[in-house]
Amino acid sequence: MRDIKNHFIGLTLSLLLFLTFFSSVNSYSQTKNIEGNIKKCLIVSDIHFDPLYGSHNDTALKRKLERASFDEWKKSFESSNPQTSINSNLLYNDANYGILRSGLENMKAKLPHPAFIIIAGDFIWHRATPADSVLKKKTIRFIAQLFKEHFPGVTIIPAMGNNDTYGADYALQDTKFLNDFADAWAPNLPKASGDELKAQGYYISASGKLKLIIINSALLSYGSNYPQADTMLKWLQTNLSAAGAKNVWIIMHIPPGLNVYSAHSF
């Protein structure tokens, strides 16, 4: 396991440096297809949408949202001043609907027809609890539907972050969450990828000669001791060995390195 982890960490750090360079230039990455044309993708992470922004003490609103449809969510948010206002009060806070909508509109304006979209995890707001599972499910479905509306037919590659679970923060996702998460992104998430995600929590996708390996960093986060981590790392090594002439991107939420919050190594 140590050899696999060392191989994994070294390769992932190189890929992260590559991705960081491209995303910092234009907020998207570029890769060349076989004909030499430039393909562009969008990369976004840590959306942390809060459906109760400014109203966490409103239990009636929470119950209403738990029962409401997608269209009813939009109508509720669009008539809510806390949800539509964009100002300095949002700094260091989770996103309200105004920020989420503005982000999507800017992505659409910047790159209307991306080759694919990578979302590197943490869709759920901070301080969510296991008691918020219904709202968590609807939040992910709401975000997914907004992406589908703005980018119809575009392949979307979502990873799961430490907040993306029906359990407590950093808890490993259960089967119900994996099924709900994969279903939320269909059909923009290819079926084979969605089936693999449901089965194990990590999966493979592709775009031309680019191979995308999406891993579940909850299995590897500091303090975790999940036996499934060994299985995932062996699966990773197998897929890297089988990549052939393809370029490979490893997509994950928590990058390897030093945890700046606690000084623990990952």
PDB file of C-alpha atoms in Angstrom:
ATOM      1  CA  MET A   1       0.000   0.000   0.000  1.00  0.00           C
ATOM      2  CA  ARG A   2       2.898   2.374   0.781  1.00  0.00           C
ATOM      3  CA  ASP A   3       4.399   1.923  -2.718  1.00  0.00           C
ATOM      4  CA  ILE A   4       1.027   2.536  -4.320  1.00  0.00           C
ATOM      5  CA  LYS A   5       0.460   5.652  -2.241  1.00  0.00           C
ATOM      6  CA  ASN A   6       3.921   7.023  -3.058  1.00  0.00           C
ATOM      7  CA  HIS A   7       3.330   6.437  -6.781  1.00  0.00           C
ATOM      8  CA  PHE A   8      -0.127   7.997  -6.508  1.00  0.00           C
ATOM      9  CA  ILE A   9       1.032  11.085  -4.579  1.00  0.00           C
ATOM     10  CA  GLY A  10       3.951  11.829  -6.880  1.00  0.00           C
ATOM     11  CA  LEU A  11       1.886  11.552 -10.045  1.00  0.00           C
ATOM     12  CA  THR A  12      -1.052  13.467  -8.612  1.00  0.00           C
ATOM     13  CA  LEU A  13       1.130  16.391  -7.497  1.00  0.00           C
ATOM     14  CA  SER A  14       2.474  16.710 -11.042  1.00  0.00           C
ATOM     15  CA  LEU A  15      -1.030  16.671 -12.479  1.00  0.00           C
ATOM     16  CA  LEU A  16      -2.249  19.203  -9.931  1.00  0.00           C
ATOM     17  CA  LEU A  17       0.534  21.610 -10.886  1.00  0.00           C
ATOM     18  CA  PHE A  18      -0.474  21.173 -14.524  1.00  0.00           C
ATOM     19  CA  LEU A  19      -4.139  21.821 -13.807  1.00  0.00           C
ATOM     20  CA  THR A  20      -3.425  24.780 -11.527  1.00  0.00           C
ATOM     21  CA  PHE A  21      -1.377  26.510 -14.243  1.00  0.00           C
ATOM     22  CA  PHE A  22      -4.131  26.268 -16.822  1.00  0.00           C
ATOM     23  CA  SER A  23      -7.042  27.079 -14.512  1.00  0.00           C
ATOM     24  CA  SER A  24      -5.253  30.154 -13.101  1.00  0.00           C
ATOM     25  CA  VAL A  25      -4.741  31.626 -16.582  1.00  0.00           C
ATOM     26  CA  ASN A  26      -8.270  31.485 -17.959  1.00  0.00           C
ATOM     27  CA  SER A  27     -10.378  29.552 -15.421  1.00  0.00           C
ATOM     28  CA  TYR A  28     -10.445  26.634 -17.788  1.00  0.00           C
ATOM     29  CA  SER A  29      -7.997  24.044 -19.088  1.00  0.00           C
ATOM     30  CA  GLN A  30      -7.060  23.187 -22.639  1.00  0.00           C
ATOM     31  CA  THR A  31      -6.140  19.938 -24.294  1.00  0.00           C
ATOM     32  CA  LYS A  32      -5.461  19.174 -27.958  1.00  0.00           C
ATOM     33  CA  ASN A  33      -7.417  16.580 -29.816  1.00  0.00           C
ATOM     34  CA  ILE A  34      -5.971  14.291 -32.436  1.00  0.00           C
ATOM     35  CA  GLU A  35      -6.702  16.714 -35.295  1.00  0.00           C
ATOM     36  CA  GLY A  36      -4.766  19.500 -33.582  1.00  0.00           C
ATOM     37  CA  ASN A  37      -7.783  21.634 -32.742  1.00  0.00           C
ATOM     38  CA  ILE A  38      -7.982  23.109 -29.264  1.00  0.00           C
ATOM     39  CA  LYS A  39     -10.628  21.724 -26.946  1.00  0.00           C
ATOM     40  CA  LYS A  40     -11.499  23.627 -23.809  1.00  0.00           C
ATOM     41  CA  CYS A  41     -13.150  22.524 -20.592  1.00  0.00           C
ATOM     42  CA  LEU A  42     -14.515  24.237 -17.511  1.00  0.00           C
ATOM     43  CA  ILE A  43     -13.257  23.332 -14.040  1.00  0.00           C
ATOM     44  CA  VAL A  44     -15.064  24.435 -10.888  1.00  0.00           C
ATOM     45  CA  SER A  45     -14.916  23.339  -7.267  1.00  0.00           C
ATOM     46  CA  ASP A  46     -16.345  24.045  -3.805  1.00  0.00           C
ATOM     47  CA  ILE A  47     -19.740  25.404  -4.813  1.00  0.00           C
ATOM     48  CA  HIS A  48     -21.078  25.016  -1.246  1.00  0.00           C
ATOM     49  CA  PHE A  49     -24.588  26.163  -2.141  1.00  0.00           C
ATOM     50  CA  ASP A  50     -26.689  27.013   0.923  1.00  0.00           C
ATOM     51  CA  PRO A  51     -30.442  26.669   0.239  1.00  0.00           C
ATOM     52  CA  LEU A  52     -31.143  28.205   3.648  1.00  0.00           C
ATOM     53  CA  TYR A  53     -28.801  31.160   3.247  1.00  0.00           C
ATOM     54  CA  GLY A  54     -29.905  33.902   5.626  1.00  0.00           C
ATOM     55  CA  SER A  55     -32.782  31.757   6.912  1.00  0.00           C
ATOM     56  CA  HIS A  56     -31.297  28.916   8.954  1.00  0.00           C
ATOM     57  CA  ASN A  57     -33.728  29.527  11.797  1.00  0.00           C
ATOM     58  CA  ASP A  58     -36.736  29.294   9.484  1.00  0.00           C
ATOM     59  CA  THR A  59     -37.908  25.722  10.073  1.00  0.00           C
ATOM     60  CA  ALA A  60     -41.012  26.294   7.941  1.00  0.00           C
ATOM     61  CA  LEU A  61     -38.830  27.189   4.950  1.00  0.00           C
ATOM     62  CA  LYS A  62     -36.712  24.091   5.468  1.00  0.00           C
ATOM     63  CA  ARG A  63     -39.802  21.855   5.482  1.00  0.00           C
ATOM     64  CA  LYS A  64     -41.119  23.649   2.393  1.00  0.00           C
ATOM     65  CA  LEU A  65     -37.874  23.129   0.470  1.00  0.00           C
ATOM     66  CA  GLU A  66     -37.750  19.468   1.456  1.00  0.00           C
ATOM     67  CA  ARG A  67     -41.100  18.970  -0.309  1.00  0.00           C
ATOM     68  CA  ALA A  68     -40.649  21.433  -3.190  1.00  0.00           C
ATOM     69  CA  SER A  69     -39.811  20.731  -6.842  1.00  0.00           C
ATOM     70  CA  PHE A  70     -36.907  22.182  -8.812  1.00  0.00           C
ATOM     71  CA  ASP A  71     -39.099  24.952 -10.272  1.00  0.00           C
ATOM     72  CA  GLU A  72     -40.451  25.756  -6.821  1.00  0.00           C
ATOM     73  CA  TRP A  73     -36.895  26.032  -5.480  1.00  0.00           C
ATOM     74  CA  LYS A  74     -36.025  28.548  -8.206  1.00  0.00           C
ATOM     75  CA  LYS A  75     -39.178  30.557  -7.581  1.00  0.00           C
ATOM     76  CA  SER A  76     -38.525  30.625  -3.837  1.00  0.00           C
ATOM     77  CA  PHE A  77     -34.923  31.767  -4.249  1.00  0.00           C
ATOM     78  CA  GLU A  78     -35.694  34.359  -6.913  1.00  0.00           C
ATOM     79  CA  SER A  79     -38.194  36.039  -4.584  1.00  0.00           C
ATOM     80  CA  SER A  80     -35.811  36.008  -1.601  1.00  0.00           C
ATOM     81  CA  ASN A  81     -33.601  39.036  -0.961  1.00  0.00           C
ATOM     82  CA  PRO A  82     -30.995  37.073   1.070  1.00  0.00           C
ATOM     83  CA  GLN A  83     -30.776  34.497  -1.733  1.00  0.00           C
ATOM     84  CA  THR A  84     -30.421  36.969  -4.626  1.00  0.00           C
ATOM     85  CA  SER A  85     -28.275  39.707  -3.052  1.00  0.00           C
ATOM     86  CA  ILE A  86     -24.582  39.754  -3.994  1.00  0.00           C
ATOM     87  CA  ASN A  87     -22.519  41.919  -1.676  1.00  0.00           C
ATOM     88  CA  SER A  88     -19.535  41.884   0.693  1.00  0.00           C
ATOM     89  CA  ASN A  89     -21.532  39.983   3.335  1.00  0.00           C
ATOM     90  CA  LEU A  90     -21.040  36.878   1.218  1.00  0.00           C
ATOM     91  CA  LEU A  91     -17.281  36.923   1.773  1.00  0.00           C
ATOM     92  CA  TYR A  92     -16.123  33.847   3.717  1.00  0.00           C
ATOM     93  CA  ASN A  93     -19.655  32.420   3.601  1.00  0.00           C
ATOM     94  CA  ASP A  94     -21.321  29.706   1.567  1.00  0.00           C
ATOM     95  CA  ALA A  95     -22.897  30.606  -1.750  1.00  0.00           C
ATOM     96  CA  ASN A  96     -26.447  31.862  -2.060  1.00  0.00           C
ATOM     97  CA  TYR A  97     -28.552  31.485  -5.217  1.00  0.00           C
ATOM     98  CA  GLY A  98     -27.335  34.821  -6.590  1.00  0.00           C
ATOM     99  CA  ILE A  99     -23.706  33.697  -6.492  1.00  0.00           C
ATOM    100  CA  LEU A 100     -24.513  30.284  -7.962  1.00  0.00           C
ATOM    101  CA  ARG A 101     -26.537  31.799 -10.807  1.00  0.00           C
ATOM    102  CA  SER A 102     -23.913  34.475 -11.484  1.00  0.00           C
ATOM    103  CA  GLY A 103     -21.166  31.849 -11.595  1.00  0.00           C
ATOM    104  CA  LEU A 104     -23.057  29.741 -14.116  1.00  0.00           C
ATOM    105  CA  GLU A 105     -23.852  32.750 -16.294  1.00  0.00           C
ATOM    106  CA  ASN A 106     -20.210  33.793 -16.327  1.00  0.00           C
ATOM    107  CA  MET A 107     -19.071  30.267 -17.191  1.00  0.00           C
ATOM    108  CA  LYS A 108     -21.586  30.191 -20.039  1.00  0.00           C
ATOM    109  CA  ALA A 109     -20.381  33.567 -21.312  1.00  0.00           C
ATOM    110  CA  LYS A 110     -16.724  32.537 -21.065  1.00  0.00           C
ATOM    111  CA  LEU A 111     -17.097  29.138 -22.712  1.00  0.00           C
ATOM    112  CA  PRO A 112     -20.561  28.398 -24.146  1.00  0.00           C
ATOM    113  CA  HIS A 113     -19.653  24.972 -25.542  1.00  0.00           C
ATOM    114  CA  PRO A 114     -17.025  23.256 -23.382  1.00  0.00           C
ATOM    115  CA  ALA A 115     -15.791  19.806 -24.305  1.00  0.00           C
ATOM    116  CA  PHE A 116     -16.693  18.758 -20.764  1.00  0.00           C
ATOM    117  CA  ILE A 117     -17.082  20.189 -17.274  1.00  0.00           C
ATOM    118  CA  ILE A 118     -15.220  19.007 -14.175  1.00  0.00           C
ATOM    119  CA  ILE A 119     -16.718  19.784 -10.774  1.00  0.00           C
ATOM    120  CA  ALA A 120     -14.220  18.801  -8.090  1.00  0.00           C
ATOM    121  CA  GLY A 121     -16.559  18.361  -5.160  1.00  0.00           C
ATOM    122  CA  ASP A 122     -18.167  20.043  -2.144  1.00  0.00           C
ATOM    123  CA  PHE A 123     -21.632  20.893  -3.417  1.00  0.00           C
ATOM    124  CA  ILE A 124     -23.144  20.884   0.101  1.00  0.00           C
ATOM    125  CA  TRP A 125     -23.013  23.854   2.451  1.00  0.00           C
ATOM    126  CA  HIS A 126     -20.816  23.831   5.550  1.00  0.00           C
ATOM    127  CA  ARG A 127     -22.257  22.804   8.896  1.00  0.00           C
ATOM    128  CA  ALA A 128     -24.850  20.542   7.286  1.00  0.00           C
ATOM    129  CA  THR A 129     -25.701  17.540   9.472  1.00  0.00           C
ATOM    130  CA  PRO A 130     -27.011  14.011   8.892  1.00  0.00           C
ATOM    131  CA  ALA A 131     -30.458  15.381   9.786  1.00  0.00           C
ATOM    132  CA  ASP A 132     -30.276  17.480   6.590  1.00  0.00           C
ATOM    133  CA  SER A 133     -30.098  14.465   4.266  1.00  0.00           C
ATOM    134  CA  VAL A 134     -33.300  15.284   2.358  1.00  0.00           C
ATOM    135  CA  LEU A 135     -32.137  18.841   1.769  1.00  0.00           C
ATOM    136  CA  LYS A 136     -28.648  17.622   0.813  1.00  0.00           C
ATOM    137  CA  LYS A 137     -30.122  15.355  -1.862  1.00  0.00           C
ATOM    138  CA  LYS A 138     -32.268  18.135  -3.275  1.00  0.00           C
ATOM    139  CA  THR A 139     -29.362  20.592  -3.187  1.00  0.00           C
ATOM    140  CA  ILE A 140     -27.216  18.348  -5.366  1.00  0.00           C
ATOM    141  CA  ARG A 141     -30.108  17.710  -7.751  1.00  0.00           C
ATOM    142  CA  PHE A 142     -30.802  21.461  -7.928  1.00  0.00           C
ATOM    143  CA  ILE A 143     -27.178  22.317  -8.746  1.00  0.00           C
ATOM    144  CA  ALA A 144     -27.033  19.503 -11.316  1.00  0.00           C
ATOM    145  CA  GLN A 145     -30.191  20.693 -13.031  1.00  0.00           C
ATOM    146  CA  LEU A 146     -28.881  24.264 -13.250  1.00  0.00           C
ATOM    147  CA  PHE A 147     -25.702  23.001 -14.911  1.00  0.00           C
ATOM    148  CA  LYS A 148     -27.745  20.905 -17.344  1.00  0.00           C
ATOM    149  CA  GLU A 149     -29.906  23.912 -18.241  1.00  0.00           C
ATOM    150  CA  HIS A 150     -26.876  26.098 -18.920  1.00  0.00           C
ATOM    151  CA  PHE A 151     -24.878  23.387 -20.701  1.00  0.00           C
ATOM    152  CA  PRO A 152     -27.347  20.959 -22.322  1.00  0.00           C
ATOM    153  CA  GLY A 153     -25.762  17.773 -23.598  1.00  0.00           C
ATOM    154  CA  VAL A 154     -22.299  18.607 -22.235  1.00  0.00           C
ATOM    155  CA  THR A 155     -20.509  15.810 -20.373  1.00  0.00           C
ATOM    156  CA  ILE A 156     -20.226  16.670 -16.670  1.00  0.00           C
ATOM    157  CA  ILE A 157     -17.625  14.940 -14.499  1.00  0.00           C
ATOM    158  CA  PRO A 158     -18.445  15.413 -10.791  1.00  0.00           C
ATOM    159  CA  ALA A 159     -16.225  14.345  -7.902  1.00  0.00           C
ATOM    160  CA  MET A 160     -17.366  14.133  -4.304  1.00  0.00           C
ATOM    161  CA  GLY A 161     -15.946  16.368  -1.586  1.00  0.00           C
ATOM    162  CA  ASN A 162     -15.786  15.871   2.169  1.00  0.00           C
ATOM    163  CA  ASN A 163     -19.108  17.688   2.616  1.00  0.00           C
ATOM    164  CA  ASP A 164     -20.838  15.509   0.034  1.00  0.00           C
ATOM    165  CA  THR A 165     -22.252  12.772   2.226  1.00  0.00           C
ATOM    166  CA  TYR A 166     -25.459  11.967   4.090  1.00  0.00           C
ATOM    167  CA  GLY A 167     -23.284  11.429   7.154  1.00  0.00           C
ATOM    168  CA  ALA A 168     -21.132  13.894   9.055  1.00  0.00           C
ATOM    169  CA  ASP A 169     -18.368  15.888   7.375  1.00  0.00           C
ATOM    170  CA  TYR A 170     -15.649  13.573   5.983  1.00  0.00           C
ATOM    171  CA  ALA A 171     -17.823  10.477   6.516  1.00  0.00           C
ATOM    172  CA  LEU A 172     -17.666   7.888   3.748  1.00  0.00           C
ATOM    173  CA  GLN A 173     -20.697   8.017   1.456  1.00  0.00           C
ATOM    174  CA  ASP A 174     -23.191   5.180   1.769  1.00  0.00           C
ATOM    175  CA  THR A 175     -24.841   3.343  -1.121  1.00  0.00           C
ATOM    176  CA  LYS A 176     -27.908   5.584  -1.060  1.00  0.00           C
ATOM    177  CA  PHE A 177     -25.816   8.710  -1.439  1.00  0.00           C
ATOM    178  CA  LEU A 178     -23.765   7.206  -4.284  1.00  0.00           C
ATOM    179  CA  ASN A 179     -26.936   6.242  -6.156  1.00  0.00           C
ATOM    180  CA  ASP A 180     -28.573   9.639  -5.608  1.00  0.00           C
ATOM    181  CA  PHE A 181     -25.398  11.500  -6.563  1.00  0.00           C
ATOM    182  CA  ALA A 182     -24.881   9.576  -9.810  1.00  0.00           C
ATOM    183  CA  ASP A 183     -28.570   9.836 -10.767  1.00  0.00           C
ATOM    184  CA  ALA A 184     -28.521  13.606 -10.231  1.00  0.00           C
ATOM    185  CA  TRP A 185     -25.982  14.102 -13.024  1.00  0.00           C
ATOM    186  CA  ALA A 186     -27.451  11.673 -15.562  1.00  0.00           C
ATOM    187  CA  PRO A 187     -27.530  11.751 -18.549  1.00  0.00           C
ATOM    188  CA  ASN A 188     -24.699  14.337 -18.677  1.00  0.00           C
ATOM    189  CA  LEU A 189     -22.592  11.893 -16.670  1.00  0.00           C
ATOM    190  CA  PRO A 190     -22.099   8.937 -19.059  1.00  0.00           C
ATOM    191  CA  LYS A 191     -23.976   5.807 -17.970  1.00  0.00           C
ATOM    192  CA  ALA A 192     -20.877   3.614 -17.674  1.00  0.00           C
ATOM    193  CA  SER A 193     -19.261   6.217 -15.423  1.00  0.00           C
ATOM    194  CA  GLY A 194     -22.448   6.582 -13.395  1.00  0.00           C
ATOM    195  CA  ASP A 195     -22.742   2.825 -12.900  1.00  0.00           C
ATOM    196  CA  GLU A 196     -19.125   2.634 -11.728  1.00  0.00           C
ATOM    197  CA  LEU A 197     -19.676   5.560  -9.368  1.00  0.00           C
ATOM    198  CA  LYS A 198     -22.723   3.856  -7.849  1.00  0.00           C
ATOM    199  CA  ALA A 199     -20.840   0.597  -7.383  1.00  0.00           C
ATOM    200  CA  GLN A 200     -17.697   1.920  -5.706  1.00  0.00           C
ATOM    201  CA  GLY A 201     -17.635   5.717  -5.294  1.00  0.00           C
ATOM    202  CA  TYR A 202     -14.945   6.387  -7.943  1.00  0.00           C
ATOM    203  CA  TYR A 203     -14.920   5.985 -11.701  1.00  0.00           C
ATOM    204  CA  ILE A 204     -13.381   6.491 -15.143  1.00  0.00           C
ATOM    205  CA  SER A 205     -14.435   8.807 -17.925  1.00  0.00           C
ATOM    206  CA  ALA A 206     -12.800  10.021 -21.134  1.00  0.00           C
ATOM    207  CA  SER A 207     -12.742  12.781 -23.715  1.00  0.00           C
ATOM    208  CA  GLY A 208     -10.878  11.943 -26.904  1.00  0.00           C
ATOM    209  CA  LYS A 209      -7.348  10.879 -25.963  1.00  0.00           C
ATOM    210  CA  LEU A 210      -7.770  12.239 -22.439  1.00  0.00           C
ATOM    211  CA  LYS A 211      -8.518   9.716 -19.686  1.00  0.00           C
ATOM    212  CA  LEU A 212     -10.172  11.074 -16.553  1.00  0.00           C
ATOM    213  CA  ILE A 213      -9.757   9.141 -13.306  1.00  0.00           C
ATOM    214  CA  ILE A 214     -12.085  10.382 -10.572  1.00  0.00           C
ATOM    215  CA  ILE A 215     -11.201   9.156  -7.095  1.00  0.00           C
ATOM    216  CA  ASN A 216     -12.941   9.492  -3.745  1.00  0.00           C
ATOM    217  CA  SER A 217     -10.647  11.452  -1.436  1.00  0.00           C
ATOM    218  CA  ALA A 218     -12.861  10.623   1.571  1.00  0.00           C
ATOM    219  CA  LEU A 219     -11.118   7.241   1.538  1.00  0.00           C
ATOM    220  CA  LEU A 220      -7.711   8.916   1.875  1.00  0.00           C
ATOM    221  CA  SER A 221      -8.326  11.936   4.107  1.00  0.00           C
ATOM    222  CA  TYR A 222      -6.342  12.365   7.310  1.00  0.00           C
ATOM    223  CA  GLY A 223      -7.616  10.165  10.144  1.00  0.00           C
ATOM    224  CA  SER A 224      -9.599   7.855   7.874  1.00  0.00           C
ATOM    225  CA  ASN A 225      -9.023   4.140   8.123  1.00  0.00           C
ATOM    226  CA  TYR A 226     -11.246   2.689   5.444  1.00  0.00           C
ATOM    227  CA  PRO A 227     -10.193  -0.718   4.087  1.00  0.00           C
ATOM    228  CA  GLN A 228     -11.692   0.292   0.729  1.00  0.00           C
ATOM    229  CA  ALA A 229      -8.754   2.702   0.291  1.00  0.00           C
ATOM    230  CA  ASP A 230      -6.412  -0.165  -0.637  1.00  0.00           C
ATOM    231  CA  THR A 231      -8.883  -1.391  -3.248  1.00  0.00           C
ATOM    232  CA  MET A 232      -9.217   2.074  -4.771  1.00  0.00           C
ATOM    233  CA  LEU A 233      -5.452   2.650  -4.939  1.00  0.00           C
ATOM    234  CA  LYS A 234      -4.898  -0.705  -6.630  1.00  0.00           C
ATOM    235  CA  TRP A 235      -7.690   0.178  -9.082  1.00  0.00           C
ATOM    236  CA  LEU A 236      -5.938   3.509  -9.687  1.00  0.00           C
ATOM    237  CA  GLN A 237      -2.620   1.817 -10.373  1.00  0.00           C
ATOM    238  CA  THR A 238      -4.282  -0.615 -12.791  1.00  0.00           C
ATOM    239  CA  ASN A 239      -5.935   2.211 -14.716  1.00  0.00           C
ATOM    240  CA  LEU A 240      -2.742   4.231 -14.889  1.00  0.00           C
ATOM    241  CA  SER A 241      -0.883   1.211 -16.249  1.00  0.00           C
ATOM    242  CA  ALA A 242      -3.591   0.648 -18.856  1.00  0.00           C
ATOM    243  CA  ALA A 243      -3.696   4.270 -20.050  1.00  0.00           C
ATOM    244  CA  GLY A 244      -1.387   3.600 -22.975  1.00  0.00           C
ATOM    245  CA  ALA A 245      -0.881   6.691 -25.146  1.00  0.00           C
ATOM    246  CA  LYS A 246      -3.665   8.621 -23.453  1.00  0.00           C
ATOM    247  CA  ASN A 247      -3.068  11.644 -21.301  1.00  0.00           C
ATOM    248  CA  VAL A 248      -4.411  11.095 -17.783  1.00  0.00           C
ATOM    249  CA  TRP A 249      -5.965  13.564 -15.351  1.00  0.00           C
ATOM    250  CA  ILE A 250      -6.653  12.462 -11.788  1.00  0.00           C
ATOM    251  CA  ILE A 251      -9.623  14.353 -10.367  1.00  0.00           C
ATOM    252  CA  MET A 252     -10.131  14.523  -6.611  1.00  0.00           C
ATOM    253  CA  HIS A 253     -11.398  16.980  -4.024  1.00  0.00           C
ATOM    254  CA  ILE A 254      -8.663  16.899  -1.379  1.00  0.00           C
ATOM    255  CA  PRO A 255      -5.203  17.130  -2.944  1.00  0.00           C
ATOM    256  CA  PRO A 256      -2.256  15.302  -1.398  1.00  0.00           C
ATOM    257  CA  GLY A 257       0.117  17.409   0.651  1.00  0.00           C
ATOM    258  CA  LEU A 258      -0.072  19.418   3.870  1.00  0.00           C
ATOM    259  CA  ASN A 259      -3.400  20.214   5.515  1.00  0.00           C
ATOM    260  CA  VAL A 260      -3.106  23.974   6.103  1.00  0.00           C
ATOM    261  CA  TYR A 261      -5.868  23.835   8.717  1.00  0.00           C
ATOM    262  CA  SER A 262      -4.202  21.319  11.007  1.00  0.00           C
ATOM    263  CA  ALA A 263      -0.632  20.861   9.673  1.00  0.00           C
ATOM    264  CA  HIS A 264      -1.306  17.139   9.182  1.00  0.00           C
ATOM    265  CA  SER A 265       0.046  15.536   6.036  1.00  0.00           C
ATOM    266  CA  PHE A 266      -2.402  13.862   3.658  1.00  0.00           C
TER     267      PHE A 266
END
